[in-house]
CSV table of C-alpha atoms in Angstrom, one decimal:
chain,number,residue,atom,x,y,z
N,1,MET,CA,-10.5,-8.5,10.6
N,2,ARG,CA,-10.5,-12.0,9.1
N,3,ALA,CA,-14.3,-12.0,9.1
N,4,PHE,CA,-14.3,-9.0,6.6
N,5,VAL,CA,-12.0,-10.7,4.1
N,6,PRO,CA,-14.8,-11.9,1.7
N,7,ARG,CA,-16.3,-8.4,1.8
N,8,ALA,CA,-12.9,-6.8,1.0
N,9,GLU,CA,-12.3,-9.2,-2.0
N,10,ALA,CA,-15.9,-8.5,-3.3
N,11,MET,CA,-15.1,-4.8,-3.3
N,12,GLY,CA,-11.8,-5.3,-5.1
N,13,VAL,CA,-9.4,-4.9,-2.1
N,14,PRO,CA,-7.0,-7.8,-1.3
N,15,GLY,CA,-8.0,-9.4,2.0
N,16,ALA,CA,-4.3,-9.8,2.8
N,17,VAL,CA,-3.8,-6.1,2.5
N,18,MET,CA,-6.9,-5.3,4.6
N,19,VAL,CA,-5.7,-7.6,7.4
N,20,ALA,CA,-2.1,-6.4,7.3
N,21,GLN,CA,-3.0,-2.7,7.2
N,22,ALA,CA,-5.1,-3.2,10.3
N,23,VAL,CA,-2.1,-4.6,12.1
N,24,LEU,CA,0.4,-2.1,10.8
N,25,GLU,CA,-1.8,1.1,11.2
N,26,SER,CA,-3.1,0.2,14.6
N,27,ARG,CA,0.1,-1.3,16.1
N,28,TRP,CA,-1.7,-4.6,16.6
N,29,GLY,CA,-4.8,-2.9,18.0
N,30,ARG,CA,-2.9,-1.1,20.8
N,31,SER,CA,-3.0,2.4,19.4
N,32,GLY,CA,-5.3,5.1,20.9
N,33,LEU,CA,-6.9,5.4,17.5
N,34,ALA,CA,-8.0,1.8,17.5
N,35,ARG,CA,-8.9,1.7,21.2
N,36,LEU,CA,-10.8,5.0,21.4
N,37,GLY,CA,-11.7,5.7,17.9
N,38,ARG,CA,-12.5,2.2,16.8
N,39,ALA,CA,-10.4,2.9,13.7
N,40,TRP,CA,-7.7,0.5,12.5
N,41,TYR,CA,-6.6,2.1,9.3
N,42,GLY,CA,-5.3,5.6,10.1
N,43,ILE,CA,-7.3,7.5,7.5
N,44,LYS,CA,-6.9,11.2,8.0
N,45,ALA,CA,-10.0,13.4,8.7
N,46,THR,CA,-10.0,16.0,6.0
N,47,ALA,CA,-12.4,18.9,5.7
N,48,SER,CA,-14.9,16.7,3.9
N,49,TRP,CA,-15.2,14.1,6.7
N,50,PRO,CA,-18.6,14.6,8.5
N,51,GLY,CA,-18.1,12.2,11.4
N,52,ALA,CA,-16.2,12.0,14.7
N,53,VAL,CA,-12.4,12.4,14.8
N,54,TYR,CA,-9.6,11.3,17.0
N,55,SER,CA,-6.6,13.6,17.7
N,56,GLY,CA,-3.5,11.5,18.0
N,57,THR,CA,0.3,12.0,17.9
N,58,THR,CA,1.7,10.8,14.6
N,59,ARG,CA,4.8,10.9,12.5
N,60,GLU,CA,4.8,12.3,9.0
N,61,TRP,CA,7.6,12.0,6.5
N,62,MET,CA,8.6,15.2,4.8
N,63,ALA,CA,10.9,15.3,1.8
N,64,GLY,CA,14.3,16.7,2.8
N,65,ARG,CA,13.4,16.8,6.5
N,66,GLY,CA,12.7,13.2,7.4
N,67,ASP,CA,10.2,12.3,10.1
N,68,ALA,CA,8.3,15.2,11.7
N,69,LEU,CA,6.3,14.6,14.9
N,70,VAL,CA,2.7,16.0,14.9
N,71,LEU,CA,1.3,16.1,18.5
N,72,GLY,CA,-2.3,15.2,19.2
N,73,ARG,CA,-4.6,15.3,22.2
N,74,HIS,CA,-5.3,11.6,22.3
N,75,ARG,CA,-9.1,12.0,22.5
N,76,VAL,CA,-12.2,11.7,20.3
N,77,TYR,CA,-14.1,14.8,19.2
N,78,PRO,CA,-17.6,14.8,17.8
N,79,SER,CA,-16.4,16.6,14.6
N,80,ARG,CA,-13.4,18.0,12.9
N,81,ALA,CA,-14.6,21.5,13.6
N,82,ALA,CA,-14.8,20.8,17.3
N,83,ALA,CA,-11.3,19.4,17.3
N,84,LEU,CA,-9.9,22.4,15.5
N,85,ALA,CA,-11.8,24.7,17.9
N,86,ALA,CA,-10.1,22.9,20.8
N,87,GLY,CA,-6.7,23.7,19.3
N,88,CYS,CA,-5.9,20.3,17.7
N,89,ALA,CA,-3.4,20.3,14.8
N,90,PRO,CA,-5.1,19.4,11.5
N,91,GLY,CA,-2.4,16.8,10.8
N,92,SER,CA,-3.3,15.0,14.1
N,93,LEU,CA,-6.9,14.3,13.1
N,94,PHE,CA,-8.1,10.9,12.0
N,95,ARG,CA,-11.5,9.5,11.2
N,96,ALA,CA,-13.2,7.8,14.2
N,97,TYR,CA,-16.2,5.4,14.1
N,98,PRO,CA,-19.0,4.0,16.3
N,99,SER,CA,-17.8,0.5,15.5
N,100,VAL,CA,-15.0,-1.5,13.8
N,101,ALA,CA,-17.5,-2.8,11.2
N,102,GLN,CA,-18.2,0.8,10.1
N,103,ASN,CA,-14.5,1.5,10.0
N,104,VAL,CA,-13.9,-1.4,7.7
N,105,GLY,CA,-16.8,-0.3,5.5
N,106,ASP,CA,-15.4,3.2,5.2
N,107,TYR,CA,-11.9,1.9,4.6
N,108,LEU,CA,-13.1,-0.2,1.6
N,109,ARG,CA,-15.1,2.7,0.2
N,110,PHE,CA,-12.1,4.9,0.6
N,111,PHE,CA,-10.3,3.2,-2.3
N,112,ARG,CA,-13.3,3.5,-4.5
N,113,VAL,CA,-14.0,7.1,-4.0
N,114,ASN,CA,-10.4,8.3,-4.4
N,115,PRO,CA,-9.4,8.3,-8.0
N,116,ARG,CA,-5.7,8.0,-7.2
N,117,TYR,CA,-6.3,4.5,-6.0
N,118,HIS,CA,-8.3,3.4,-9.1
N,119,PRO,CA,-5.1,2.2,-10.9
N,120,ALA,CA,-4.4,-0.1,-8.0
N,121,LEU,CA,-7.9,-1.5,-8.0
N,122,ARG,CA,-7.7,-2.1,-11.8
N,123,ALA,CA,-4.4,-3.8,-11.5
N,124,TYR,CA,-5.5,-6.1,-8.7
N,125,ARG,CA,-8.7,-7.0,-10.7
N,126,GLN,CA,-6.4,-8.2,-13.5
N,127,SER,CA,-3.5,-9.7,-11.6
N,128,ARG,CA,-4.9,-10.7,-8.2
N,129,ASP,CA,-1.4,-9.7,-6.9
N,130,ALA,CA,-1.9,-8.4,-3.4
N,131,ARG,CA,1.8,-7.4,-3.1
N,132,ARG,CA,1.5,-5.2,-6.2
N,133,PHE,CA,-1.6,-3.6,-4.7
N,134,ALA,CA,0.4,-2.8,-1.6
N,135,LEU,CA,3.1,-1.1,-3.7
N,136,ASP,CA,0.5,0.7,-5.8
N,137,ILE,CA,-1.4,2.2,-2.8
N,138,ALA,CA,1.9,3.2,-1.2
N,139,ARG,CA,2.9,5.0,-4.4
N,140,ALA,CA,-0.5,6.7,-4.6
N,141,GLY,CA,0.1,8.2,-1.1
N,142,TYR,CA,-1.7,6.1,1.5
N,143,ALA,CA,1.2,6.8,3.9
N,144,THR,CA,4.1,9.3,3.8
N,145,ALA,CA,6.8,6.9,5.0
N,146,PRO,CA,9.1,6.0,2.0
N,147,ASP,CA,9.4,2.3,3.3
N,148,TYR,CA,5.6,1.9,3.8
N,149,ALA,CA,5.2,-0.7,1.0
N,150,ARG,CA,8.1,-2.8,2.2
N,151,ARG,CA,6.8,-2.8,5.8
N,152,LEU,CA,3.2,-3.6,4.7
N,153,ILE,CA,4.3,-6.5,2.5
N,154,ALA,CA,6.4,-7.9,5.4
N,155,VAL,CA,3.4,-7.8,7.7
N,156,MET,CA,1.2,-9.4,5.0
N,157,GLU,CA,3.7,-12.3,4.7
N,158,GLN,CA,3.7,-12.6,8.5
N,159,VAL,CA,0.0,-12.5,9.4
N,160,ALA,CA,-1.8,-13.2,6.1
N,161,ALA,CA,0.4,-15.6,4.2
N,162,ASP,CA,-2.5,-17.9,3.6
N,163,LEU,CA,-4.3,-15.2,1.8
N,164,LEU,CA,-1.4,-14.6,-0.7
N,165,PRO,CA,-0.9,-16.6,-3.9
N,166,ALA,CA,2.0,-19.0,-3.6
N,167,ARG,CA,5.2,-17.6,-4.9
N,168,SER,CA,8.5,-19.5,-4.9
N,169,LEU,CA,10.8,-16.6,-5.9
N,170,SER,CA,10.6,-12.8,-6.2
N,171,LEU,CA,12.9,-9.9,-6.9
N,172,TRP,CA,12.7,-6.5,-5.2
N,173,LEU,CA,14.4,-3.9,-7.4
N,174,LEU,CA,14.4,-0.2,-7.1
N,175,GLY,CA,11.5,0.0,-4.7
N,176,ARG,CA,9.2,-2.5,-6.4
N,177,TYR,CA,8.7,-6.2,-7.0
N,178,LEU,CA,9.2,-7.3,-10.5
N,179,PRO,CA,6.2,-9.2,-12.0
N,180,SER,CA,6.2,-12.9,-11.2
N,181,ASP,CA,6.8,-13.7,-14.9
N,182,ALA,CA,10.0,-11.7,-14.9
N,183,LEU,CA,11.9,-14.6,-13.3
N,184,LEU,CA,12.5,-18.0,-14.7
N,185,VAL,CA,14.0,-20.9,-12.8
N,186,ARG,CA,15.5,-23.7,-14.9
N,187,GLY,CA,17.9,-26.5,-13.7
N,188,GLY,CA,18.7,-24.7,-10.5
N,189,ARG,CA,19.5,-21.5,-12.2
N,190,VAL,CA,17.6,-18.2,-12.0
N,191,TYR,CA,17.1,-16.2,-15.2
N,192,LEU,CA,15.8,-12.6,-15.4
N,193,ARG,CA,13.9,-11.5,-18.4
N,194,VAL,CA,15.7,-8.7,-20.2
N,195,ARG,CA,12.5,-6.7,-20.9
N,196,ALA,CA,11.4,-6.8,-17.3
N,197,LEU,CA,14.8,-5.6,-16.1
N,198,ALA,CA,14.9,-2.9,-18.7
N,199,ALA,CA,11.4,-1.7,-17.8
N,200,ALA,CA,12.4,-1.4,-14.1
N,201,LEU,CA,15.5,0.6,-15.0
N,202,GLY,CA,13.9,2.7,-17.6
N,203,TRP,CA,15.9,1.2,-20.5
N,204,ARG,CA,14.7,0.6,-24.0
N,205,VAL,CA,14.9,-2.9,-25.5
N,206,ALA,CA,14.9,-3.8,-29.2
N,207,TYR,CA,15.4,-7.2,-30.9
N,208,ASP,CA,17.0,-7.6,-34.3
N,209,PRO,CA,15.7,-10.8,-35.8
N,210,GLN,CA,18.2,-10.9,-38.7
N,211,ARG,CA,21.2,-10.6,-36.4
N,212,LYS,CA,19.4,-12.5,-33.6
N,213,ALA,CA,20.6,-9.8,-31.2
N,214,VAL,CA,19.1,-7.8,-28.4
N,215,TYR,CA,19.9,-4.1,-28.1
N,216,ILE,CA,19.5,-2.2,-24.9
N,217,GLY,CA,19.2,1.6,-25.0
N,218,VAL,CA,20.5,3.5,-22.0
N,219,GLY,CA,20.2,7.3,-21.8
N,220,GLY,CA,19.3,7.6,-25.5
N,221,GLU,CA,22.2,5.4,-26.6
N,222,GLU,CA,21.9,1.8,-27.8
N,223,GLY,CA,24.3,-1.0,-27.0
N,224,GLY,CA,24.4,-4.7,-27.9
């Protein structure tokens, strides 16, 4: 997948995310979807998909129920209609491709044609923060697992660290990384910017210049 990194970056998708998702979604290329369907990104084949499909067993996270197993036939069908006619569960159907290159091209287009990913693309264009992109696409529904963003970032840092901007310190708080400018290191001490913490916790912050005091509002109340 490294050969496609320049193409990914040109289309606004972090190369580190593209490489790491290929590893995570295909189980290092060992999944049936990757081997038989030449598909490394686990994109579901919905009714609008015109190409071949692979029916594979998968796990889906359902709120209040946890993981649910969806059984597949572990084979490729010429179309979604053919797979459904053969009795495949709709939730087991994934897009399949003639080549890996076509899979990568479709994966990159996938973010552009789905409006729910447009905020992630815009944020990456401004920040060039691949970790934030991973969090944003997870929140937008790329996968159902609640820990998907954490797992994806861990793989990114394992297999594509050279594609990530250097970062000496980070803070994971309430399911998200705080922006890099939220932390300040001075004299061996780590300081957390109040406004960044308040934004993560949903608090309100106000500064009184006359009293030189910061007020934090929690649940509609303000405290000093």
